[in-house]
PDB file of C-alpha atoms in Angstrom:
ATOM      1  CA  MET A   1      97.986 107.439  83.487  1.00 47.00           C
ATOM      2  CA  LEU A   2      96.476 103.989  82.855  1.00 58.00           C
ATOM      3  CA  ASP A   3      93.516 103.364  85.200  1.00 85.00           C
ATOM      4  CA  PHE A   4      95.001 101.253  87.986  1.00 90.00           C
ATOM      5  CA  ARG A   5      91.935  99.028  88.356  1.00 92.00           C
ATOM      6  CA  LEU A   6      92.099  98.169  84.676  1.00 91.00           C
ATOM      7  CA  GLN A   7      95.826  97.493  85.030  1.00 90.00           C
ATOM      8  CA  VAL A   8      95.158  95.141  87.964  1.00 93.00           C
ATOM      9  CA  PHE A   9      92.456  93.369  85.961  1.00 94.00           C
ATOM     10  CA  HIS A  10      94.836  93.023  82.990  1.00 92.00           C
ATOM     11  CA  VAL A  11      97.490  91.303  85.108  1.00 91.00           C
ATOM     12  CA  VAL A  12      95.041  89.019  86.912  1.00 93.00           C
ATOM     13  CA  ALA A  13      93.322  88.086  83.648  1.00 92.00           C
ATOM     14  CA  HIS A  14      96.588  86.928  82.119  1.00 88.00           C
ATOM     15  CA  LEU A  15      97.923  85.127  85.199  1.00 90.00           C
ATOM     16  CA  LEU A  16      94.547  83.844  86.483  1.00 92.00           C
ATOM     17  CA  ASN A  17      96.096  83.942  89.923  1.00 92.00           C
ATOM     18  CA  PHE A  18      95.506  86.699  92.500  1.00 93.00           C
ATOM     19  CA  THR A  19      98.649  85.890  94.494  1.00 91.00           C
ATOM     20  CA  LYS A  20     100.945  86.008  91.460  1.00 91.00           C
ATOM     21  CA  ALA A  21      99.221  89.198  90.268  1.00 92.00           C
ATOM     22  CA  ALA A  22      99.911  90.831  93.652  1.00 92.00           C
ATOM     23  CA  GLU A  23     103.596  89.893  93.365  1.00 91.00           C
ATOM     24  CA  ARG A  24     103.766  91.229  89.800  1.00 87.00           C
ATOM     25  CA  LEU A  25     102.129  94.525  90.805  1.00 89.00           C
ATOM     26  CA  SER A  26     104.035  94.805  94.121  1.00 90.00           C
ATOM     27  CA  ILE A  27     100.806  95.212  96.103  1.00 94.00           C
ATOM     28  CA  SER A  28      98.988  92.994  98.620  1.00 94.00           C
ATOM     29  CA  GLN A  29      96.525  90.297  97.593  1.00 93.00           C
ATOM     30  CA  PRO A  30      93.648  92.075  99.419  1.00 93.00           C
ATOM     31  CA  ALA A  31      94.460  95.187  97.365  1.00 94.00           C
ATOM     32  CA  VAL A  32      94.184  93.144  94.171  1.00 94.00           C
ATOM     33  CA  THR A  33      90.811  91.763  95.291  1.00 94.00           C
ATOM     34  CA  LYS A  34      89.600  95.252  96.247  1.00 95.00           C
ATOM     35  CA  ASN A  35      90.501  96.733  92.848  1.00 94.00           C
ATOM     36  CA  ILE A  36      88.814  93.878  90.974  1.00 94.00           C
ATOM     37  CA  LYS A  37      85.636  94.244  93.043  1.00 94.00           C
ATOM     38  CA  GLU A  38      85.595  98.010  92.436  1.00 93.00           C
ATOM     39  CA  LEU A  39      85.991  97.474  88.674  1.00 93.00           C
ATOM     40  CA  GLU A  40      83.221  94.862  88.653  1.00 93.00           C
ATOM     41  CA  SER A  41      80.993  97.265  90.616  1.00 93.00           C
ATOM     42  CA  GLN A  42      81.737 100.088  88.179  1.00 92.00           C
ATOM     43  CA  LEU A  43      80.970  97.893  85.162  1.00 93.00           C
ATOM     44  CA  GLY A  44      78.006  96.195  86.828  1.00 94.00           C
ATOM     45  CA  ILE A  45      79.052  92.663  85.924  1.00 95.00           C
ATOM     46  CA  ARG A  46      81.276  89.839  87.229  1.00 94.00           C
ATOM     47  CA  LEU A  47      84.619  89.462  85.485  1.00 95.00           C
ATOM     48  CA  PHE A  48      85.959  86.374  87.269  1.00 94.00           C
ATOM     49  CA  ASP A  49      84.577  83.101  88.601  1.00 92.00           C
ATOM     50  CA  ARG A  50      86.215  80.734  91.072  1.00 86.00           C
ATOM     51  CA  LYS A  51      85.669  77.035  90.387  1.00 86.00           C
ATOM     52  CA  ALA A  52      87.475  74.174  92.155  1.00 81.00           C
ATOM     53  CA  GLY A  53      90.112  76.570  93.421  1.00 80.00           C
ATOM     54  CA  LYS A  54      90.776  77.995  89.959  1.00 89.00           C
ATOM     55  CA  VAL A  55      90.258  81.578  88.770  1.00 91.00           C
ATOM     56  CA  LEU A  56      88.412  81.783  85.454  1.00 92.00           C
ATOM     57  CA  LEU A  57      87.347  84.673  83.254  1.00 95.00           C
ATOM     58  CA  THR A  58      83.628  85.073  82.718  1.00 95.00           C
ATOM     59  CA  GLN A  59      82.350  85.884  79.236  1.00 95.00           C
ATOM     60  CA  ALA A  60      82.290  89.536  80.284  1.00 95.00           C
ATOM     61  CA  GLY A  61      85.854  89.202  81.579  1.00 94.00           C
ATOM     62  CA  GLN A  62      86.997  87.845  78.228  1.00 94.00           C
ATOM     63  CA  THR A  63      85.372  90.811  76.491  1.00 95.00           C
ATOM     64  CA  VAL A  64      87.015  93.303  78.856  1.00 94.00           C
ATOM     65  CA  LEU A  65      90.391  91.576  78.426  1.00 92.00           C
ATOM     66  CA  LYS A  66      90.342  92.098  74.657  1.00 91.00           C
ATOM     67  CA  THR A  67      89.839  95.822  75.193  1.00 91.00           C
ATOM     68  CA  ALA A  68      92.338  95.958  78.063  1.00 91.00           C
ATOM     69  CA  ASP A  69      94.990  94.407  75.805  1.00 87.00           C
ATOM     70  CA  ARG A  70      94.433  97.129  73.212  1.00 88.00           C
ATOM     71  CA  VAL A  71      94.419  99.865  75.879  1.00 89.00           C
ATOM     72  CA  GLN A  72      97.739  98.600  77.272  1.00 84.00           C
ATOM     73  CA  VAL A  73      99.350  98.631  73.827  1.00 81.00           C
ATOM     74  CA  LEU A  74      98.058 102.151  73.114  1.00 87.00           C
ATOM     75  CA  TYR A  75      99.217 103.397  76.508  1.00 85.00           C
ATOM     76  CA  ASN A  76     102.691 101.950  76.007  1.00 79.00           C
ATOM     77  CA  GLN A  77     102.895 103.599  72.584  1.00 81.00           C
ATOM     78  CA  LEU A  78     101.714 106.928  73.987  1.00 86.00           C
ATOM     79  CA  GLU A  79     104.282 106.782  76.790  1.00 81.00           C
ATOM     80  CA  PHE A  80     107.026 105.956  74.288  1.00 78.00           C
ATOM     81  CA  ASP A  81     106.032 108.722  71.842  1.00 84.00           C
ATOM     82  CA  LEU A  82     105.951 111.353  74.591  1.00 86.00           C
ATOM     83  CA  ASN A  83     109.329 110.260  75.938  1.00 81.00           C
ATOM     84  CA  VAL A  84     110.825 110.506  72.449  1.00 79.00           C
ATOM     85  CA  LEU A  85     109.595 114.110  72.197  1.00 87.00           C
ATOM     86  CA  LYS A  86     111.197 114.817  75.590  1.00 84.00           C
ATOM     87  CA  ASN A  87     114.339 112.899  74.606  1.00 80.00           C
ATOM     88  CA  GLN A  88     113.764 110.641  77.599  1.00 78.00           C
ATOM     89  CA  PHE A  89     113.741 106.875  77.610  1.00 79.00           C
ATOM     90  CA  GLY A  90     112.367 105.085  80.643  1.00 76.00           C
ATOM     91  CA  GLY A  91     109.857 102.455  81.678  1.00 76.00           C
ATOM     92  CA  GLN A  92     110.296  98.692  81.591  1.00 80.00           C
ATOM     93  CA  LEU A  93     111.608  96.376  78.897  1.00 86.00           C
ATOM     94  CA  LYS A  94     110.914  92.733  79.692  1.00 90.00           C
ATOM     95  CA  LEU A  95     112.999  90.450  77.512  1.00 95.00           C
ATOM     96  CA  GLY A  96     113.061  86.702  77.142  1.00 95.00           C
ATOM     97  CA  ALA A  97     115.884  84.783  75.524  1.00 94.00           C
ATOM     98  CA  SER A  98     116.440  81.167  74.613  1.00 89.00           C
ATOM     99  CA  THR A  99     119.263  79.557  76.548  1.00 85.00           C
ATOM    100  CA  THR A 100     122.122  79.993  74.081  1.00 86.00           C
ATOM    101  CA  ALA A 101     121.232  83.567  73.123  1.00 89.00           C
ATOM    102  CA  GLY A 102     120.709  84.578  76.745  1.00 91.00           C
ATOM    103  CA  GLN A 103     124.034  83.172  77.957  1.00 89.00           C
ATOM    104  CA  TYR A 104     126.410  83.830  75.074  1.00 89.00           C
ATOM    105  CA  VAL A 105     125.000  86.458  72.683  1.00 89.00           C
ATOM    106  CA  LEU A 106     123.089  89.043  74.695  1.00 92.00           C
ATOM    107  CA  PRO A 107     125.101  89.936  77.852  1.00 92.00           C
ATOM    108  CA  GLU A 108     127.489  92.294  76.000  1.00 92.00           C
ATOM    109  CA  ILE A 109     124.596  93.844  74.053  1.00 93.00           C
ATOM    110  CA  LEU A 110     122.569  94.359  77.239  1.00 93.00           C
ATOM    111  CA  ALA A 111     125.528  96.084  78.884  1.00 94.00           C
ATOM    112  CA  ARG A 112     125.819  98.542  75.968  1.00 95.00           C
ATOM    113  CA  TYR A 113     122.054  99.112  76.010  1.00 92.00           C
ATOM    114  CA  HIS A 114     122.064  99.808  79.751  1.00 92.00           C
ATOM    115  CA  ARG A 115     124.874 102.339  79.381  1.00 93.00           C
ATOM    116  CA  ALA A 116     122.902 104.120  76.638  1.00 89.00           C
ATOM    117  CA  PHE A 117     119.507 103.982  78.388  1.00 87.00           C
ATOM    118  CA  PRO A 118     120.125 103.711  82.155  1.00 89.00           C
ATOM    119  CA  ASP A 119     116.568 104.737  83.056  1.00 86.00           C
ATOM    120  CA  VAL A 120     115.018 101.736  81.295  1.00 86.00           C
ATOM    121  CA  GLN A 121     114.341  98.932  83.773  1.00 87.00           C
ATOM    122  CA  LEU A 122     115.608  95.929  81.865  1.00 89.00           C
ATOM    123  CA  THR A 123     114.859  92.341  82.861  1.00 91.00           C
ATOM    124  CA  MET A 124     115.494  89.094  81.011  1.00 93.00           C
ATOM    125  CA  GLN A 125     113.974  85.647  81.393  1.00 92.00           C
ATOM    126  CA  ASN A 126     116.184  82.795  80.207  1.00 91.00           C
ATOM    127  CA  ALA A 127     114.569  79.526  79.062  1.00 90.00           C
ATOM    128  CA  ASN A 128     114.297  77.322  75.995  1.00 86.00           C
ATOM    129  CA  THR A 129     112.647  78.587  72.804  1.00 87.00           C
ATOM    130  CA  GLU A 130     109.288  76.933  73.454  1.00 87.00           C
ATOM    131  CA  THR A 131     108.997  78.508  76.916  1.00 90.00           C
ATOM    132  CA  ILE A 132     109.950  81.986  75.657  1.00 92.00           C
ATOM    133  CA  GLU A 133     107.353  81.865  72.873  1.00 91.00           C
ATOM    134  CA  GLN A 134     104.685  80.890  75.400  1.00 90.00           C
ATOM    135  CA  ALA A 135     105.740  83.736  77.716  1.00 90.00           C
ATOM    136  CA  ILE A 136     105.234  86.216  74.858  1.00 90.00           C
ATOM    137  CA  LEU A 137     101.796  84.795  74.087  1.00 87.00           C
ATOM    138  CA  GLU A 138     100.893  85.193  77.781  1.00 82.00           C
ATOM    139  CA  GLN A 139     102.350  88.751  77.732  1.00 79.00           C
ATOM    140  CA  ASP A 140     104.796  87.997  80.526  1.00 84.00           C
ATOM    141  CA  ILE A 141     107.555  89.498  78.371  1.00 89.00           C
ATOM    142  CA  THR A 142     107.618  92.129  75.629  1.00 88.00           C
ATOM    143  CA  LEU A 143     110.272  90.839  73.265  1.00 94.00           C
ATOM    144  CA  GLY A 144     111.983  87.497  72.828  1.00 95.00           C
ATOM    145  CA  ILE A 145     115.199  86.327  71.190  1.00 94.00           C
ATOM    146  CA  VAL A 146     114.877  82.698  70.171  1.00 91.00           C
ATOM    147  CA  GLU A 147     116.703  80.128  68.086  1.00 83.00           C
ATOM    148  CA  GLY A 148     115.501  77.442  65.739  1.00 72.00           C
ATOM    149  CA  LYS A 149     112.679  77.825  63.248  1.00 71.00           C
ATOM    150  CA  LYS A 150     109.585  80.013  63.230  1.00 68.00           C
ATOM    151  CA  HIS A 151     106.832  78.348  65.222  1.00 74.00           C
ATOM    152  CA  HIS A 152     103.686  80.150  66.263  1.00 83.00           C
ATOM    153  CA  PRO A 153     101.341  81.800  63.712  1.00 87.00           C
ATOM    154  CA  LEU A 154     100.383  84.536  66.218  1.00 88.00           C
ATOM    155  CA  LEU A 155     104.001  85.653  66.655  1.00 92.00           C
ATOM    156  CA  SER A 156     106.158  87.784  64.382  1.00 92.00           C
ATOM    157  CA  TYR A 157     109.786  86.743  63.739  1.00 93.00           C
ATOM    158  CA  THR A 158     112.647  88.961  62.503  1.00 93.00           C
ATOM    159  CA  THR A 159     116.110  87.549  61.798  1.00 92.00           C
ATOM    160  CA  PHE A 160     118.747  88.757  64.276  1.00 91.00           C
ATOM    161  CA  ILE A 161     122.020  86.868  63.635  1.00 90.00           C
ATOM    162  CA  GLN A 162     123.180  83.588  62.129  1.00 90.00           C
ATOM    163  CA  ASP A 163     124.587  80.663  64.099  1.00 90.00           C
ATOM    164  CA  GLU A 164     125.761  77.095  63.499  1.00 93.00           C
ATOM    165  CA  ILE A 165     125.365  73.875  65.460  1.00 94.00           C
ATOM    166  CA  ILE A 166     128.596  71.844  65.487  1.00 95.00           C
ATOM    167  CA  ALA A 167     129.762  68.505  66.836  1.00 96.00           C
ATOM    168  CA  ILE A 168     132.492  68.640  69.475  1.00 96.00           C
ATOM    169  CA  ALA A 169     134.400  66.294  71.759  1.00 96.00           C
ATOM    170  CA  HIS A 170     136.651  66.978  74.743  1.00 96.00           C
ATOM    171  CA  LYS A 171     140.400  67.027  73.995  1.00 94.00           C
ATOM    172  CA  ASP A 172     140.969  64.061  76.344  1.00 94.00           C
ATOM    173  CA  SER A 173     138.125  61.987  74.913  1.00 94.00           C
ATOM    174  CA  LYS A 174     138.930  59.162  72.527  1.00 93.00           C
ATOM    175  CA  TYR A 175     136.709  61.001  70.040  1.00 94.00           C
ATOM    176  CA  GLY A 176     138.722  64.203  70.401  1.00 91.00           C
ATOM    177  CA  LYS A 177     141.247  62.784  67.951  1.00 89.00           C
ATOM    178  CA  LEU A 178     138.670  62.479  65.193  1.00 90.00           C
ATOM    179  CA  GLY A 179     138.949  65.187  62.570  1.00 88.00           C
ATOM    180  CA  GLN A 180     135.689  64.314  60.878  1.00 92.00           C
ATOM    181  CA  VAL A 181     133.058  61.598  60.701  1.00 94.00           C
ATOM    182  CA  THR A 182     130.582  60.467  58.066  1.00 94.00           C
ATOM    183  CA  LEU A 183     126.881  60.127  58.761  1.00 94.00           C
ATOM    184  CA  GLU A 184     127.353  56.358  58.641  1.00 94.00           C
ATOM    185  CA  GLN A 185     129.910  56.651  61.459  1.00 94.00           C
ATOM    186  CA  LEU A 186     127.873  59.229  63.382  1.00 94.00           C
ATOM    187  CA  VAL A 187     124.922  56.903  63.960  1.00 95.00           C
ATOM    188  CA  ARG A 188     127.240  54.466  65.763  1.00 95.00           C
ATOM    189  CA  LEU A 189     128.780  57.052  68.125  1.00 96.00           C
ATOM    190  CA  PRO A 190     127.447  58.076  71.569  1.00 97.00           C
ATOM    191  CA  ILE A 191     125.746  61.506  71.449  1.00 96.00           C
ATOM    192  CA  VAL A 192     124.706  64.148  73.974  1.00 97.00           C
ATOM    193  CA  CYS A 193     122.436  67.005  72.899  1.00 95.00           C
ATOM    194  CA  ARG A 194     119.977  69.628  74.142  1.00 92.00           C
ATOM    195  CA  GLU A 195     116.552  68.854  75.570  1.00 91.00           C
ATOM    196  CA  LYS A 196     113.160  68.702  73.853  1.00 89.00           C
ATOM    197  CA  GLY A 197     111.747  72.175  73.309  1.00 83.00           C
ATOM    198  CA  SER A 198     115.157  73.740  72.651  1.00 85.00           C
ATOM    199  CA  GLY A 199     115.935  75.457  69.352  1.00 82.00           C
ATOM    200  CA  SER A 200     119.279  73.653  69.177  1.00 87.00           C
ATOM    201  CA  LEU A 201     117.622  70.236  69.150  1.00 92.00           C
ATOM    202  CA  GLU A 202     115.031  71.365  66.646  1.00 89.00           C
ATOM    203  CA  VAL A 203     117.593  72.421  64.032  1.00 90.00           C
ATOM    204  CA  LEU A 204     119.626  69.244  64.636  1.00 94.00           C
ATOM    205  CA  GLU A 205     116.520  67.157  63.970  1.00 94.00           C
ATOM    206  CA  ALA A 206     115.800  69.175  60.814  1.00 92.00           C
ATOM    207  CA  ALA A 207     119.354  68.619  59.528  1.00 93.00           C
ATOM    208  CA  LEU A 208     119.068  64.892  60.207  1.00 95.00           C
ATOM    209  CA  ALA A 209     115.738  64.757  58.382  1.00 94.00           C
ATOM    210  CA  GLU A 210     117.345  66.297  55.300  1.00 93.00           C
ATOM    211  CA  ASN A 211     119.632  63.257  55.292  1.00 94.00           C
ATOM    212  CA  ASN A 212     116.777  60.778  55.851  1.00 94.00           C
ATOM    213  CA  LEU A 213     117.727  60.284  59.492  1.00 94.00           C
ATOM    214  CA  SER A 214     115.984  61.003  62.794  1.00 93.00           C
ATOM    215  CA  LEU A 215     117.090  61.448  66.381  1.00 93.00           C
ATOM    216  CA  ALA A 216     116.028  57.847  66.997  1.00 94.00           C
ATOM    217  CA  ASP A 217     118.788  56.722  64.586  1.00 95.00           C
ATOM    218  CA  LEU A 218     121.467  58.253  66.845  1.00 95.00           C
ATOM    219  CA  GLN A 219     122.893  56.705  70.006  1.00 96.00           C
ATOM    220  CA  VAL A 220     121.696  59.481  72.318  1.00 96.00           C
ATOM    221  CA  GLU A 221     123.238  58.978  75.746  1.00 96.00           C
ATOM    222  CA  MET A 222     121.587  61.985  77.359  1.00 95.00           C
ATOM    223  CA  MET A 223     119.647  65.218  76.717  1.00 96.00           C
ATOM    224  CA  LEU A 224     120.685  68.209  78.838  1.00 95.00           C
ATOM    225  CA  GLY A 225     119.249  71.657  79.479  1.00 90.00           C
ATOM    226  CA  SER A 226     122.207  73.882  78.612  1.00 90.00           C
ATOM    227  CA  THR A 227     125.472  74.061  76.695  1.00 91.00           C
ATOM    228  CA  GLU A 228     127.427  74.275  79.950  1.00 93.00           C
ATOM    229  CA  ALA A 229     125.841  71.025  81.102  1.00 95.00           C
ATOM    230  CA  ILE A 230     126.814  69.371  77.806  1.00 96.00           C
ATOM    231  CA  LYS A 231     130.400  70.631  78.144  1.00 95.00           C
ATOM    232  CA  GLY A 232     130.607  69.309  81.693  1.00 96.00           C
ATOM    233  CA  PHE A 233     129.271  65.939  80.550  1.00 96.00           C
ATOM    234  CA  LEU A 234     131.815  65.756  77.714  1.00 96.00           C
ATOM    235  CA  GLU A 235     134.654  66.468  80.153  1.00 95.00           C
ATOM    236  CA  ASN A 236     133.763  63.304  82.041  1.00 95.00           C
ATOM    237  CA  TYR A 237     132.404  60.921  79.402  1.00 95.00           C
ATOM    238  CA  ASP A 238     133.609  59.691  76.012  1.00 95.00           C
ATOM    239  CA  CYS A 239     130.936  61.177  73.821  1.00 95.00           C
ATOM    240  CA  ILE A 240     130.188  63.672  71.040  1.00 96.00           C
ATOM    241  CA  GLY A 241     128.043  66.719  71.767  1.00 97.00           C
ATOM    242  CA  PHE A 242     126.034  68.999  69.494  1.00 96.00           C
ATOM    243  CA  VAL A 243     126.260  72.660  70.578  1.00 95.00           C
ATOM    244  CA  SER A 244     126.188  76.203  69.210  1.00 92.00           C
ATOM    245  CA  ILE A 245     129.520  77.402  67.821  1.00 93.00           C
ATOM    246  CA  THR A 246     128.737  80.772  69.460  1.00 90.00           C
ATOM    247  CA  ALA A 247     128.624  79.078  72.856  1.00 90.00           C
ATOM    248  CA  VAL A 248     131.905  77.144  72.589  1.00 93.00           C
ATOM    249  CA  SER A 249     134.131  79.368  70.449  1.00 91.00           C
ATOM    250  CA  ALA A 250     136.344  80.303  73.426  1.00 91.00           C
ATOM    251  CA  SER A 251     136.627  76.682  74.567  1.00 93.00           C
ATOM    252  CA  VAL A 252     137.532  75.562  71.044  1.00 93.00           C
ATOM    253  CA  SER A 253     140.095  78.351  70.659  1.00 94.00           C
ATOM    254  CA  SER A 254     141.762  77.310  73.926  1.00 95.00           C
ATOM    255  CA  GLY A 255     141.989  73.716  72.711  1.00 94.00           C
ATOM    256  CA  GLU A 256     139.784  72.306  75.463  1.00 95.00           C
ATOM    257  CA  PHE A 257     137.272  71.021  72.914  1.00 96.00           C
ATOM    258  CA  LYS A 258     137.759  69.812  69.366  1.00 95.00           C
ATOM    259  CA  ILE A 259     135.371  70.362  66.457  1.00 95.00           C
ATOM    260  CA  ILE A 260     134.415  67.205  64.602  1.00 95.00           C
ATOM    261  CA  GLU A 261     133.451  67.969  61.026  1.00 95.00           C
ATOM    262  CA  ILE A 262     130.474  66.193  59.422  1.00 95.00           C
ATOM    263  CA  PRO A 263     130.950  67.034  55.723  1.00 93.00           C
ATOM    264  CA  GLN A 264     127.552  65.682  54.693  1.00 91.00           C
ATOM    265  CA  MET A 265     125.615  67.794  57.193  1.00 93.00           C
ATOM    266  CA  GLU A 266     125.878  71.546  57.795  1.00 90.00           C
ATOM    267  CA  ILE A 267     123.582  72.708  60.595  1.00 92.00           C
ATOM    268  CA  LEU A 268     122.884  76.421  60.152  1.00 90.00           C
ATOM    269  CA  ARG A 269     120.231  78.409  62.000  1.00 88.00           C
ATOM    270  CA  SER A 270     119.134  81.936  62.868  1.00 89.00           C
ATOM    271  CA  PHE A 271     118.406  83.725  66.090  1.00 91.00           C
ATOM    272  CA  TYR A 272     115.154  85.692  65.810  1.00 93.00           C
ATOM    273  CA  PHE A 273     113.552  88.653  67.505  1.00 94.00           C
ATOM    274  CA  VAL A 274     110.021  87.515  68.253  1.00 94.00           C
ATOM    275  CA  HIS A 275     106.995  89.475  69.465  1.00 91.00           C
TER     276      HIS A 275
END
C-alpha cells in the first residue's frame, strides 16, 4: 500500500548508502537509483547530493524525510489495526537486544512469541546497549531491550525485568575460595569486566561511584565483549569477574563458578524496553 518510491527513499535517506538500501529492500542498486530519480522527477527537486563519495540529503530531502517518517508510522499503524480486525498478525518485527538480554533472557520468550504469531517475521540484532540505542534512532530496528540506565532523551524507556550484577570467580581459582570481600580488598584484586558501551559496565561504574570509587581504582586486567568471554577468561586466569546473575545462574548452580559477596555494594539494574 505504501508508495514504493517513497519507501525506497525512506530507506536510502536513513542509510545514506544506495548499496545497503538495495540489500535492505532486496532489489538491485540500479532499481534503487531508478526509483529515487522517478521520485525526484515527480517532486521536481533533488533529494540527494553526492560529495566526495558520500550520499547526502539536500534540504528538500530532509523535508521529505520528516514526512516520510510520519507516513511510515501511520502506515504501520494502519496495517496493524486492519490485521487486528481480521484477527491476523503478520509483517516484520525488528528487535534489538543488549548482549545479556539477547543471549540469556529473550530466547525462551521469542520461542513462545513465534509459536503464538508464526506469520510475524521476527529478527533480532544483538549488540551492546549503546549500539542498540543508536540502531533505534536510525530506525534500523523497531524495539530494543537494553540494560543499564536510561540514556537518550529522544527514546522512551519502560521497565521490563530486574537484574543484578555480581562478582564471581572460577571454582579452581585461588579467589574461588573467598566467600566475600570488602571494598578495601576489592581494589587490590585483579578484575575482568564488560567493555565500554555495555550496560553491565555502566551500572558497575555507578555502584562504584556511590562508594566514592571509580573504575580506575580497580585493577582491571581486561574488558571483554560478552559474559561467555568473561567466563572463559576466568576459567584460565586467577581473577574476579563482574557479570549478570541472569547469565551465570546455571554455572553457579552447577558449582563451576562461585559468587563472591561484596556486602558494601549491591549492584541492581533493570532491563528496559526502548523505542
